[in-house]
Amino acid sequence: MATSVKIATPMPSTEQVARRLGISGERKRTILKLAEDAVNSYYQRSKSDSRSTAAVAKRAKAA
Amino acid sequence: MRENDVFLNFPYDDLFRPLYLAYIVGLVDLGLTPVATLGIPSNATRIDRIYDLIRSSRYSVHDLSRVQLTRTAPAVPRFNMPFELGLAAAWARERPKRHTVLIFEAVNRRGHKSLSDMAGTDFSIHNDTPKGVMRELCSAFITQSKRPSVPNMLRHYEQLKAAIPKLLRNSGADTLFEARTFDDLVLLAKAISASDQP
């Protein structure tokens, strides 16, 4: 039994993973779009969170 | 044999959901493709199909953190996970260059107590947290190219979690523990990993 193992194969592309899983067509497009939206909204949320944190800090400093 | 496939042996249980997602994200970020027994019907051929899945995977990851009594009566120990570990361990002994077995647990030394046949084998201890799963996966799998970091994995985990309600709505599934949803989650994790390159 191993505790660690070296991965001998290169990183597969998204296309290769989709093919391996047998996911294609509309189903694949929907999942890829979902991923793009998830990443974009994560960064938008982080940006607005940091803006509001900065605004709170500014208000606190002014007070 | 599929060189990137990892047979994932874990409980199909809502309480395990955070770790289930952590395994998917962690393995995908490492360039691996998790496969599971979801979708294999409980009939006479089930064991053959599980064994075929193990034999076609280059690696297997066995999470023994939920080997405990079931919550519904009659309370029975959950033997599926150690049983599948036994199948994989036998295959790895037979073909050490074709299959590698890795064992994960939440609590240090508990696995050796319940499974003393594995004395001498180190278990990866994840402390029952997604971060712990990712940390242990990064230690267990050594990549040739750029090594993914735990903070990146955690970010992808948050992004995946946020997309789940829509994923379930799109597929009409009620649970994440279905074969089709599992495949969708793997591809979603891969696409997130590929899109999120800060």
PDB file of C-alpha atoms in Angstrom:
ATOM      1  CA  MET A   1       0.000   0.000   0.000  1.00  0.00           C
ATOM      2  CA  ALA A   2       1.371   3.397  -0.970  1.00  0.00           C
ATOM      3  CA  THR A   3       1.359   6.687   0.892  1.00  0.00           C
ATOM      4  CA  SER A   4       2.303   8.709  -2.160  1.00  0.00           C
ATOM      5  CA  VAL A   5       2.532   8.115  -5.873  1.00  0.00           C
ATOM      6  CA  LYS A   6       3.937  10.017  -8.816  1.00  0.00           C
ATOM      7  CA  ILE A   7       1.430  10.817 -11.556  1.00  0.00           C
ATOM      8  CA  ALA A   8       3.055   9.746 -14.807  1.00  0.00           C
ATOM      9  CA  THR A   9       0.509  11.178 -17.237  1.00  0.00           C
ATOM     10  CA  PRO A  10       0.022  14.792 -18.400  1.00  0.00           C
ATOM     11  CA  MET A  11      -2.915  16.935 -17.284  1.00  0.00           C
ATOM     12  CA  PRO A  12      -5.892  16.155 -19.563  1.00  0.00           C
ATOM     13  CA  SER A  13      -7.758  18.982 -21.272  1.00  0.00           C
ATOM     14  CA  THR A  14     -11.415  19.791 -20.540  1.00  0.00           C
ATOM     15  CA  GLU A  15     -12.269  18.309 -23.947  1.00  0.00           C
ATOM     16  CA  GLN A  16     -10.493  15.047 -23.097  1.00  0.00           C
ATOM     17  CA  VAL A  17     -12.281  14.792 -19.743  1.00  0.00           C
ATOM     18  CA  ALA A  18     -15.666  15.425 -21.416  1.00  0.00           C
ATOM     19  CA  ARG A  19     -14.905  12.707 -23.968  1.00  0.00           C
ATOM     20  CA  ARG A  20     -13.787  10.294 -21.253  1.00  0.00           C
ATOM     21  CA  LEU A  21     -17.075  10.866 -19.384  1.00  0.00           C
ATOM     22  CA  GLY A  22     -19.137  10.587 -22.536  1.00  0.00           C
ATOM     23  CA  ILE A  23     -20.515  14.122 -22.157  1.00  0.00           C
ATOM     24  CA  SER A  24     -21.108  16.029 -25.386  1.00  0.00           C
ATOM     25  CA  GLY A  25     -23.443  18.401 -27.187  1.00  0.00           C
ATOM     26  CA  GLU A  26     -25.867  20.583 -25.271  1.00  0.00           C
ATOM     27  CA  ARG A  27     -25.092  18.908 -21.944  1.00  0.00           C
ATOM     28  CA  LYS A  28     -21.385  19.725 -22.295  1.00  0.00           C
ATOM     29  CA  ARG A  29     -22.043  23.303 -23.411  1.00  0.00           C
ATOM     30  CA  THR A  30     -24.371  23.894 -20.446  1.00  0.00           C
ATOM     31  CA  ILE A  31     -21.763  22.615 -17.960  1.00  0.00           C
ATOM     32  CA  LEU A  32     -18.955  24.698 -19.496  1.00  0.00           C
ATOM     33  CA  LYS A  33     -21.154  27.810 -19.365  1.00  0.00           C
ATOM     34  CA  LEU A  34     -22.040  27.041 -15.757  1.00  0.00           C
ATOM     35  CA  ALA A  35     -18.323  26.838 -14.895  1.00  0.00           C
ATOM     36  CA  GLU A  36     -17.593  30.149 -16.595  1.00  0.00           C
ATOM     37  CA  ASP A  37     -20.474  31.837 -14.738  1.00  0.00           C
ATOM     38  CA  ALA A  38     -19.374  30.322 -11.403  1.00  0.00           C
ATOM     39  CA  VAL A  39     -15.818  31.648 -11.806  1.00  0.00           C
ATOM     40  CA  ASN A  40     -16.966  35.102 -12.957  1.00  0.00           C
ATOM     41  CA  SER A  41     -19.497  35.549 -10.179  1.00  0.00           C
ATOM     42  CA  TYR A  42     -16.937  34.366  -7.599  1.00  0.00           C
ATOM     43  CA  TYR A  43     -14.585  37.213  -8.601  1.00  0.00           C
ATOM     44  CA  GLN A  44     -17.417  39.753  -8.857  1.00  0.00           C
ATOM     45  CA  ARG A  45     -18.517  38.806  -5.349  1.00  0.00           C
ATOM     46  CA  SER A  46     -14.939  39.014  -4.029  1.00  0.00           C
ATOM     47  CA  LYS A  47     -14.549  42.454  -5.637  1.00  0.00           C
ATOM     48  CA  SER A  48     -17.777  43.814  -4.147  1.00  0.00           C
ATOM     49  CA  ASP A  49     -16.944  42.244  -0.761  1.00  0.00           C
ATOM     50  CA  SER A  50     -13.555  43.935  -0.694  1.00  0.00           C
ATOM     51  CA  ARG A  51     -15.143  47.243  -1.790  1.00  0.00           C
ATOM     52  CA  SER A  52     -17.678  47.092   1.011  1.00  0.00           C
ATOM     53  CA  THR A  53     -14.980  46.109   3.518  1.00  0.00           C
ATOM     54  CA  ALA A  54     -12.925  49.099   2.384  1.00  0.00           C
ATOM     55  CA  ALA A  55     -15.975  51.380   2.671  1.00  0.00           C
ATOM     56  CA  VAL A  56     -16.692  50.139   6.204  1.00  0.00           C
ATOM     57  CA  ALA A  57     -13.051  50.715   7.175  1.00  0.00           C
ATOM     58  CA  LYS A  58     -13.140  54.214   5.656  1.00  0.00           C
ATOM     59  CA  ARG A  59     -16.358  55.066   7.508  1.00  0.00           C
ATOM     60  CA  ALA A  60     -14.919  53.716  10.760  1.00  0.00           C
ATOM     61  CA  LYS A  61     -11.764  55.807  10.284  1.00  0.00           C
ATOM     62  CA  ALA A  62     -13.803  58.951   9.540  1.00  0.00           C
ATOM     63  CA  ALA A  63     -15.909  58.410  12.640  1.00  0.00           C
TER      64      ALA A  63
ATOM     65  CA  MET B   1      -6.362   0.516 -17.910  1.00  0.00           C
ATOM     66  CA  ARG B   2      -7.076   4.228 -17.761  1.00  0.00           C
ATOM     67  CA  GLU B   3      -3.951   6.023 -16.541  1.00  0.00           C
ATOM     68  CA  ASN B   4      -5.771   9.070 -15.119  1.00  0.00           C
ATOM     69  CA  ASP B   5      -8.685   7.286 -13.460  1.00  0.00           C
ATOM     70  CA  VAL B   6      -9.035   7.120  -9.697  1.00  0.00           C
ATOM     71  CA  PHE B   7     -11.537   4.677  -8.256  1.00  0.00           C
ATOM     72  CA  LEU B   8     -13.140   6.638  -5.422  1.00  0.00           C
ATOM     73  CA  ASN B   9     -14.457   4.500  -2.560  1.00  0.00           C
ATOM     74  CA  PHE B  10     -16.591   6.623  -0.240  1.00  0.00           C
ATOM     75  CA  PRO B  11     -20.062   6.611   1.390  1.00  0.00           C
ATOM     76  CA  TYR B  12     -23.093   7.886  -0.510  1.00  0.00           C
ATOM     77  CA  ASP B  13     -24.362  10.000   2.313  1.00  0.00           C
ATOM     78  CA  ASP B  14     -25.444  13.652   2.540  1.00  0.00           C
ATOM     79  CA  LEU B  15     -23.297  14.182   5.639  1.00  0.00           C
ATOM     80  CA  PHE B  16     -20.285  13.239   3.514  1.00  0.00           C
ATOM     81  CA  ARG B  17     -21.162  15.817   0.833  1.00  0.00           C
ATOM     82  CA  PRO B  18     -18.429  18.408   1.719  1.00  0.00           C
ATOM     83  CA  LEU B  19     -15.709  15.754   1.521  1.00  0.00           C
ATOM     84  CA  TYR B  20     -17.280  14.199  -1.604  1.00  0.00           C
ATOM     85  CA  LEU B  21     -16.962  17.561  -3.383  1.00  0.00           C
ATOM     86  CA  ALA B  22     -13.455  18.086  -1.973  1.00  0.00           C
ATOM     87  CA  TYR B  23     -12.290  14.763  -3.425  1.00  0.00           C
ATOM     88  CA  ILE B  24     -13.742  15.619  -6.834  1.00  0.00           C
ATOM     89  CA  VAL B  25     -12.162  19.096  -6.917  1.00  0.00           C
ATOM     90  CA  GLY B  26      -8.823  17.924  -5.493  1.00  0.00           C
ATOM     91  CA  LEU B  27      -8.418  14.970  -7.841  1.00  0.00           C
ATOM     92  CA  VAL B  28      -9.474  16.980 -10.902  1.00  0.00           C
ATOM     93  CA  ASP B  29      -7.025  19.797 -10.015  1.00  0.00           C
ATOM     94  CA  LEU B  30      -4.293  17.160  -9.859  1.00  0.00           C
ATOM     95  CA  GLY B  31      -5.134  16.105 -13.432  1.00  0.00           C
ATOM     96  CA  LEU B  32      -6.955  12.923 -12.426  1.00  0.00           C
ATOM     97  CA  THR B  33     -10.447  11.664 -13.222  1.00  0.00           C
ATOM     98  CA  PRO B  34     -12.468  10.269 -10.314  1.00  0.00           C
ATOM     99  CA  VAL B  35     -14.772   7.316 -11.032  1.00  0.00           C
ATOM    100  CA  ALA B  36     -17.295   5.804  -8.623  1.00  0.00           C
ATOM    101  CA  THR B  37     -19.727   2.912  -8.276  1.00  0.00           C
ATOM    102  CA  LEU B  38     -22.736   5.264  -8.475  1.00  0.00           C
ATOM    103  CA  GLY B  39     -25.080   3.877 -11.066  1.00  0.00           C
ATOM    104  CA  ILE B  40     -24.015   0.257 -10.653  1.00  0.00           C
ATOM    105  CA  PRO B  41     -27.241  -1.566  -9.742  1.00  0.00           C
ATOM    106  CA  SER B  42     -27.442  -3.728  -6.606  1.00  0.00           C
ATOM    107  CA  ASN B  43     -27.730  -7.115  -8.240  1.00  0.00           C
ATOM    108  CA  ALA B  44     -25.678 -10.241  -8.816  1.00  0.00           C
ATOM    109  CA  THR B  45     -23.321  -8.553 -11.272  1.00  0.00           C
ATOM    110  CA  ARG B  46     -22.565  -5.563  -9.010  1.00  0.00           C
ATOM    111  CA  ILE B  47     -19.411  -7.034  -7.525  1.00  0.00           C
ATOM    112  CA  ASP B  48     -18.076  -7.930 -10.984  1.00  0.00           C
ATOM    113  CA  ARG B  49     -18.701  -4.404 -12.200  1.00  0.00           C
ATOM    114  CA  ILE B  50     -17.044  -2.881  -9.122  1.00  0.00           C
ATOM    115  CA  TYR B  51     -14.009  -5.112  -9.610  1.00  0.00           C
ATOM    116  CA  ASP B  52     -13.864  -4.183 -13.315  1.00  0.00           C
ATOM    117  CA  LEU B  53     -13.941  -0.501 -12.361  1.00  0.00           C
ATOM    118  CA  ILE B  54     -11.078  -1.011  -9.884  1.00  0.00           C
ATOM    119  CA  ARG B  55      -9.038  -2.947 -12.454  1.00  0.00           C
ATOM    120  CA  SER B  56      -9.546  -0.301 -15.115  1.00  0.00           C
ATOM    121  CA  SER B  57      -8.384   2.501 -12.777  1.00  0.00           C
ATOM    122  CA  ARG B  58      -4.694   3.268 -12.233  1.00  0.00           C
ATOM    123  CA  TYR B  59      -5.310   4.414  -8.645  1.00  0.00           C
ATOM    124  CA  SER B  60      -7.882   3.974  -5.918  1.00  0.00           C
ATOM    125  CA  VAL B  61      -8.654   6.224  -2.970  1.00  0.00           C
ATOM    126  CA  HIS B  62     -10.503   4.620  -0.055  1.00  0.00           C
ATOM    127  CA  ASP B  63     -12.072   6.865   2.567  1.00  0.00           C
ATOM    128  CA  LEU B  64     -12.665   4.846   5.725  1.00  0.00           C
ATOM    129  CA  SER B  65     -13.824   7.791   7.841  1.00  0.00           C
ATOM    130  CA  ARG B  66     -17.455   6.631   7.798  1.00  0.00           C
ATOM    131  CA  VAL B  67     -16.989   2.974   8.640  1.00  0.00           C
ATOM    132  CA  GLN B  68     -19.465   3.106  11.494  1.00  0.00           C
ATOM    133  CA  LEU B  69     -22.962   1.935  12.377  1.00  0.00           C
ATOM    134  CA  THR B  70     -25.756   3.073  10.075  1.00  0.00           C
ATOM    135  CA  ARG B  71     -28.147   5.688  11.448  1.00  0.00           C
ATOM    136  CA  THR B  72     -31.282   3.752  10.521  1.00  0.00           C
ATOM    137  CA  ALA B  73     -32.444   0.603  12.341  1.00  0.00           C
ATOM    138  CA  PRO B  74     -31.250  -2.065  12.385  1.00  0.00           C
ATOM    139  CA  ALA B  75     -27.869  -0.392  12.971  1.00  0.00           C
ATOM    140  CA  VAL B  76     -25.225  -2.313  11.043  1.00  0.00           C
ATOM    141  CA  PRO B  77     -21.571  -1.571  10.295  1.00  0.00           C
ATOM    142  CA  ARG B  78     -20.936  -0.136   6.836  1.00  0.00           C
ATOM    143  CA  PHE B  79     -18.856  -2.881   5.278  1.00  0.00           C
ATOM    144  CA  ASN B  80     -18.901  -1.726   1.645  1.00  0.00           C
ATOM    145  CA  MET B  81     -15.896   0.562   1.980  1.00  0.00           C
ATOM    146  CA  PRO B  82     -13.518  -1.930   3.655  1.00  0.00           C
ATOM    147  CA  PHE B  83     -14.793  -4.641   1.306  1.00  0.00           C
ATOM    148  CA  GLU B  84     -13.953  -2.578  -1.779  1.00  0.00           C
ATOM    149  CA  LEU B  85     -10.593  -1.694  -0.223  1.00  0.00           C
ATOM    150  CA  GLY B  86      -9.967  -5.442   0.070  1.00  0.00           C
ATOM    151  CA  LEU B  87     -10.750  -5.963  -3.612  1.00  0.00           C
ATOM    152  CA  ALA B  88      -8.430  -3.107  -4.619  1.00  0.00           C
ATOM    153  CA  ALA B  89      -5.655  -4.243  -2.259  1.00  0.00           C
ATOM    154  CA  ALA B  90      -5.786  -7.747  -3.773  1.00  0.00           C
ATOM    155  CA  TRP B  91      -5.612  -6.323  -7.300  1.00  0.00           C
ATOM    156  CA  ALA B  92      -2.697  -4.038  -6.340  1.00  0.00           C
ATOM    157  CA  ARG B  93      -0.797  -7.011  -4.882  1.00  0.00           C
ATOM    158  CA  GLU B  94      -1.399  -8.914  -8.095  1.00  0.00           C
ATOM    159  CA  ARG B  95      -0.430  -6.008 -10.382  1.00  0.00           C
ATOM    160  CA  PRO B  96       1.618  -3.461  -8.386  1.00  0.00           C
ATOM    161  CA  LYS B  97       2.599  -1.504 -11.505  1.00  0.00           C
ATOM    162  CA  ARG B  98      -1.002  -1.199 -12.671  1.00  0.00           C
ATOM    163  CA  HIS B  99      -2.766  -0.212  -9.489  1.00  0.00           C
ATOM    164  CA  THR B 100      -1.942   1.897  -6.424  1.00  0.00           C
ATOM    165  CA  VAL B 101      -4.140   1.974  -3.336  1.00  0.00           C
ATOM    166  CA  LEU B 102      -4.309   5.015  -1.035  1.00  0.00           C
ATOM    167  CA  ILE B 103      -6.275   5.023   2.219  1.00  0.00           C
ATOM    168  CA  PHE B 104      -7.802   8.095   3.860  1.00  0.00           C
ATOM    169  CA  GLU B 105      -9.229   8.448   7.362  1.00  0.00           C
ATOM    170  CA  ALA B 106     -10.446  11.331   9.535  1.00  0.00           C
ATOM    171  CA  VAL B 107      -8.857  10.312  12.846  1.00  0.00           C
ATOM    172  CA  ASN B 108      -5.266   9.245  13.387  1.00  0.00           C
ATOM    173  CA  ARG B 109      -4.759   5.581  14.444  1.00  0.00           C
ATOM    174  CA  ARG B 110      -8.503   4.756  14.303  1.00  0.00           C
ATOM    175  CA  GLY B 111      -8.134   2.968  10.955  1.00  0.00           C
ATOM    176  CA  HIS B 112      -5.365   0.761  12.262  1.00  0.00           C
ATOM    177  CA  LYS B 113      -7.521  -0.134  15.259  1.00  0.00           C
ATOM    178  CA  SER B 114     -10.492  -1.238  13.159  1.00  0.00           C
ATOM    179  CA  LEU B 115      -8.383  -2.742  10.371  1.00  0.00           C
ATOM    180  CA  SER B 116      -5.264  -4.175  11.971  1.00  0.00           C
ATOM    181  CA  ASP B 117      -4.493  -6.183   8.815  1.00  0.00           C
ATOM    182  CA  MET B 118      -3.294  -2.882   7.381  1.00  0.00           C
ATOM    183  CA  ALA B 119      -0.635  -2.424  10.078  1.00  0.00           C
ATOM    184  CA  GLY B 120       2.438  -0.925   8.467  1.00  0.00           C
ATOM    185  CA  THR B 121       0.392   1.084   5.980  1.00  0.00           C
ATOM    186  CA  ASP B 122       0.178   4.832   6.548  1.00  0.00           C
ATOM    187  CA  PHE B 123      -3.301   6.302   6.279  1.00  0.00           C
ATOM    188  CA  SER B 124      -3.742   9.884   5.053  1.00  0.00           C
ATOM    189  CA  ILE B 125      -5.564  11.751   7.841  1.00  0.00           C
ATOM    190  CA  HIS B 126      -7.890  14.487   6.574  1.00  0.00           C
ATOM    191  CA  ASN B 127      -9.461  15.535   9.933  1.00  0.00           C
ATOM    192  CA  ASP B 128     -12.925  15.433   8.331  1.00  0.00           C
ATOM    193  CA  THR B 129     -12.461  18.746   6.517  1.00  0.00           C
ATOM    194  CA  PRO B 130     -12.406  19.614   2.795  1.00  0.00           C
ATOM    195  CA  LYS B 131      -9.117  21.442   3.363  1.00  0.00           C
ATOM    196  CA  GLY B 132      -7.692  18.306   4.996  1.00  0.00           C
ATOM    197  CA  VAL B 133      -8.780  16.158   2.045  1.00  0.00           C
ATOM    198  CA  MET B 134      -7.072  18.561  -0.375  1.00  0.00           C
ATOM    199  CA  ARG B 135      -3.904  18.760   1.727  1.00  0.00           C
ATOM    200  CA  GLU B 136      -3.661  14.957   1.869  1.00  0.00           C
ATOM    201  CA  LEU B 137      -4.402  14.542  -1.843  1.00  0.00           C
ATOM    202  CA  CYS B 138      -1.578  17.000  -2.624  1.00  0.00           C
ATOM    203  CA  SER B 139       0.779  14.934  -0.440  1.00  0.00           C
ATOM    204  CA  ALA B 140      -0.384  11.615  -1.863  1.00  0.00           C
ATOM    205  CA  PHE B 141      -0.247  12.490  -5.576  1.00  0.00           C
ATOM    206  CA  ILE B 142       2.962  14.004  -6.872  1.00  0.00           C
ATOM    207  CA  THR B 143       2.487  15.795 -10.173  1.00  0.00           C
ATOM    208  CA  GLN B 144       5.096  16.177 -12.909  1.00  0.00           C
ATOM    209  CA  SER B 145       3.952  19.637 -13.929  1.00  0.00           C
ATOM    210  CA  LYS B 146       3.030  22.612 -11.728  1.00  0.00           C
ATOM    211  CA  ARG B 147       1.734  21.389  -8.408  1.00  0.00           C
ATOM    212  CA  PRO B 148      -1.757  22.664  -7.555  1.00  0.00           C
ATOM    213  CA  SER B 149      -2.059  24.488  -4.242  1.00  0.00           C
ATOM    214  CA  VAL B 150      -4.620  23.913  -1.477  1.00  0.00           C
ATOM    215  CA  PRO B 151      -5.831  27.585  -1.589  1.00  0.00           C
ATOM    216  CA  ASN B 152      -6.525  27.208  -5.333  1.00  0.00           C
ATOM    217  CA  MET B 153      -8.369  23.952  -4.689  1.00  0.00           C
ATOM    218  CA  LEU B 154     -10.431  25.624  -1.958  1.00  0.00           C
ATOM    219  CA  ARG B 155     -11.369  28.447  -4.327  1.00  0.00           C
ATOM    220  CA  HIS B 156     -12.463  25.924  -6.971  1.00  0.00           C
ATOM    221  CA  TYR B 157     -14.433  24.108  -4.268  1.00  0.00           C
ATOM    222  CA  GLU B 158     -16.339  27.328  -3.438  1.00  0.00           C
ATOM    223  CA  GLN B 159     -17.001  27.971  -7.126  1.00  0.00           C
ATOM    224  CA  LEU B 160     -18.252  24.404  -7.638  1.00  0.00           C
ATOM    225  CA  LYS B 161     -20.505  24.600  -4.581  1.00  0.00           C
ATOM    226  CA  ALA B 162     -22.070  27.836  -5.869  1.00  0.00           C
ATOM    227  CA  ALA B 163     -22.888  26.184  -9.216  1.00  0.00           C
ATOM    228  CA  ILE B 164     -24.544  23.073  -7.749  1.00  0.00           C
ATOM    229  CA  PRO B 165     -28.167  24.326  -7.436  1.00  0.00           C
ATOM    230  CA  LYS B 166     -28.167  25.239 -11.141  1.00  0.00           C
ATOM    231  CA  LEU B 167     -26.442  21.975 -12.094  1.00  0.00           C
ATOM    232  CA  LEU B 168     -29.145  19.985 -10.281  1.00  0.00           C
ATOM    233  CA  ARG B 169     -31.910  22.112 -11.830  1.00  0.00           C
ATOM    234  CA  ASN B 170     -30.482  21.588 -15.321  1.00  0.00           C
ATOM    235  CA  SER B 171     -30.186  17.823 -14.938  1.00  0.00           C
ATOM    236  CA  GLY B 172     -33.474  17.397 -13.028  1.00  0.00           C
ATOM    237  CA  ALA B 173     -31.618  15.401 -10.339  1.00  0.00           C
ATOM    238  CA  ASP B 174     -32.582  15.462  -6.647  1.00  0.00           C
ATOM    239  CA  THR B 175     -29.231  14.407  -5.251  1.00  0.00           C
ATOM    240  CA  LEU B 176     -25.518  14.647  -6.017  1.00  0.00           C
ATOM    241  CA  PHE B 177     -25.159  10.901  -5.474  1.00  0.00           C
ATOM    242  CA  GLU B 178     -26.274   9.804  -8.934  1.00  0.00           C
ATOM    243  CA  ALA B 179     -24.078   8.495 -11.752  1.00  0.00           C
ATOM    244  CA  ARG B 180     -25.018  11.233 -14.221  1.00  0.00           C
ATOM    245  CA  THR B 181     -24.666  14.022 -11.653  1.00  0.00           C
ATOM    246  CA  PHE B 182     -21.297  12.638 -10.546  1.00  0.00           C
ATOM    247  CA  ASP B 183     -20.014  12.836 -14.150  1.00  0.00           C
ATOM    248  CA  ASP B 184     -21.456  16.341 -14.508  1.00  0.00           C
ATOM    249  CA  LEU B 185     -19.673  17.390 -11.290  1.00  0.00           C
ATOM    250  CA  VAL B 186     -16.356  16.008 -12.554  1.00  0.00           C
ATOM    251  CA  LEU B 187     -16.637  17.924 -15.831  1.00  0.00           C
ATOM    252  CA  LEU B 188     -17.811  21.058 -14.000  1.00  0.00           C
ATOM    253  CA  ALA B 189     -14.797  20.828 -11.653  1.00  0.00           C
ATOM    254  CA  LYS B 190     -12.480  20.390 -14.648  1.00  0.00           C
ATOM    255  CA  ALA B 191     -13.987  23.368 -16.493  1.00  0.00           C
ATOM    256  CA  ILE B 192     -13.732  25.541 -13.353  1.00  0.00           C
ATOM    257  CA  SER B 193     -10.119  24.499 -12.874  1.00  0.00           C
ATOM    258  CA  ALA B 194      -9.348  25.371 -16.504  1.00  0.00           C
ATOM    259  CA  SER B 195     -11.220  28.725 -16.452  1.00  0.00           C
ATOM    260  CA  ASP B 196      -9.898  29.970 -13.122  1.00  0.00           C
ATOM    261  CA  GLN B 197      -6.274  30.809 -13.847  1.00  0.00           C
ATOM    262  CA  PRO B 198      -5.573  33.978 -11.849  1.00  0.00           C
TER     263      PRO B 198
END
